[in-house]
XYZ file of C-alpha atoms in Angstrom:
115
model
C 23.659 22.483 42.161
C 24.518 20.367 44.921
C 25.725 17.941 42.287
C 28.479 20.766 41.712
C 29.413 21.692 44.624
C 31.025 17.803 45.272
C 31.702 17.512 42.020
C 34.091 20.085 42.960
C 34.964 19.600 45.870
C 32.861 22.196 47.692
C 31.397 21.915 51.449
C 27.144 23.255 51.293
C 27.381 25.478 54.296
C 24.500 27.380 55.786
C 25.089 30.713 57.762
C 23.103 32.824 59.623
C 20.334 35.712 58.441
C 21.637 37.692 61.119
C 24.721 38.713 62.879
C 25.614 41.258 65.376
C 27.068 44.251 64.008
C 30.479 44.464 66.016
C 31.088 40.952 63.002
C 30.533 43.468 60.712
C 32.269 46.098 62.623
C 35.536 43.895 63.079
C 35.553 42.237 58.900
C 35.319 46.179 57.663
C 31.847 45.670 55.789
C 29.835 47.782 58.401
C 32.183 50.949 58.060
C 32.336 50.578 54.062
C 28.451 49.027 53.471
C 26.696 50.373 56.858
C 24.326 52.784 54.566
C 23.411 49.835 52.356
C 22.654 47.158 55.295
C 19.592 47.137 56.968
C 20.549 47.321 60.989
C 17.929 45.856 63.921
C 18.559 47.536 67.403
C 17.327 44.979 69.942
C 18.216 45.028 73.693
C 20.740 47.947 73.589
C 22.508 45.530 70.551
C 22.991 45.982 66.871
C 22.417 43.566 64.276
C 22.257 43.389 60.715
C 20.969 41.470 58.190
C 23.733 39.527 56.234
C 24.436 41.744 52.851
C 27.145 38.960 51.784
C 28.726 35.704 53.445
C 32.357 36.412 53.828
C 32.624 36.847 57.938
C 30.068 33.854 58.386
C 32.148 32.041 56.433
C 35.311 32.903 57.907
C 33.420 32.201 61.735
C 32.825 28.369 60.287
C 36.313 28.341 58.910
C 37.671 29.659 62.801
C 35.358 27.592 64.418
C 37.691 23.776 64.619
C 41.343 24.227 65.013
C 42.744 22.279 61.259
C 46.001 21.572 60.110
C 47.754 23.432 56.244
C 46.442 18.833 55.739
C 43.423 20.430 55.368
C 43.189 23.183 52.842
C 42.190 23.828 50.910
C 38.595 24.181 51.972
C 36.101 25.071 50.355
C 32.799 26.406 51.309
C 29.769 27.106 49.407
C 26.570 28.958 50.502
C 23.206 29.478 48.522
C 22.035 31.759 51.197
C 19.736 35.282 51.304
C 21.552 38.325 51.267
C 19.938 41.664 52.137
C 20.855 45.139 50.889
C 19.655 48.891 51.369
C 20.385 49.362 48.480
C 19.463 52.940 46.352
C 17.013 52.165 43.252
C 18.241 50.772 40.196
C 22.023 49.946 42.122
C 21.455 46.123 41.047
C 18.573 46.064 38.312
C 18.185 49.061 36.626
C 14.747 50.207 37.345
C 13.760 47.835 40.315
C 15.353 47.845 44.071
C 16.376 45.038 45.388
C 16.220 44.476 48.810
C 16.763 40.396 49.178
C 18.180 37.550 46.957
C 19.668 34.469 46.905
C 23.276 34.115 45.501
C 25.667 31.552 45.198
C 28.623 32.478 46.511
C 31.597 30.488 47.563
C 35.428 31.139 49.528
C 38.460 28.824 49.341
C 40.692 28.985 52.447
C 44.008 27.776 51.734
C 47.723 28.039 51.903
C 49.313 30.948 49.837
C 50.892 27.849 47.593
C 47.647 26.571 46.685
C 47.009 29.444 44.522
C 46.645 28.569 40.776
C 47.264 31.458 37.915
C-alpha cells in the first residue's frame, strides 16, 4: 500500500484518534454525526473518537504556510476510525465499532481539478 501511495504522489500521514469536540463542531461533522460518535468527557471538555479523517487532514494542511506551487498536496491515511452506528448499518448482521479505512484527501486549486 505504501508503494502505491508513493507512486501516486500521496504523502502518508497518521492522524490522532481523538480530537476536541470543538473541531468536530467547526467542521460540521458533530451536528450531523454526533449520535454515531463516541464522545468522551474529561475535565469538563468533550472529545470525540475519530469517525472520519477529514478534519484532521485539514488541520495538518493548515499547520504550515504553503504556496500554490506546493499544490496539489495529496494526503493518505490508513487510520483507525470509531463509529457508534446502529446495528447493521455497515455490514448487515454485525455492528462495526472500530475499523481501518484507506482514506485520502487532495488539496488543490480549482484549475487543477480534472474530469
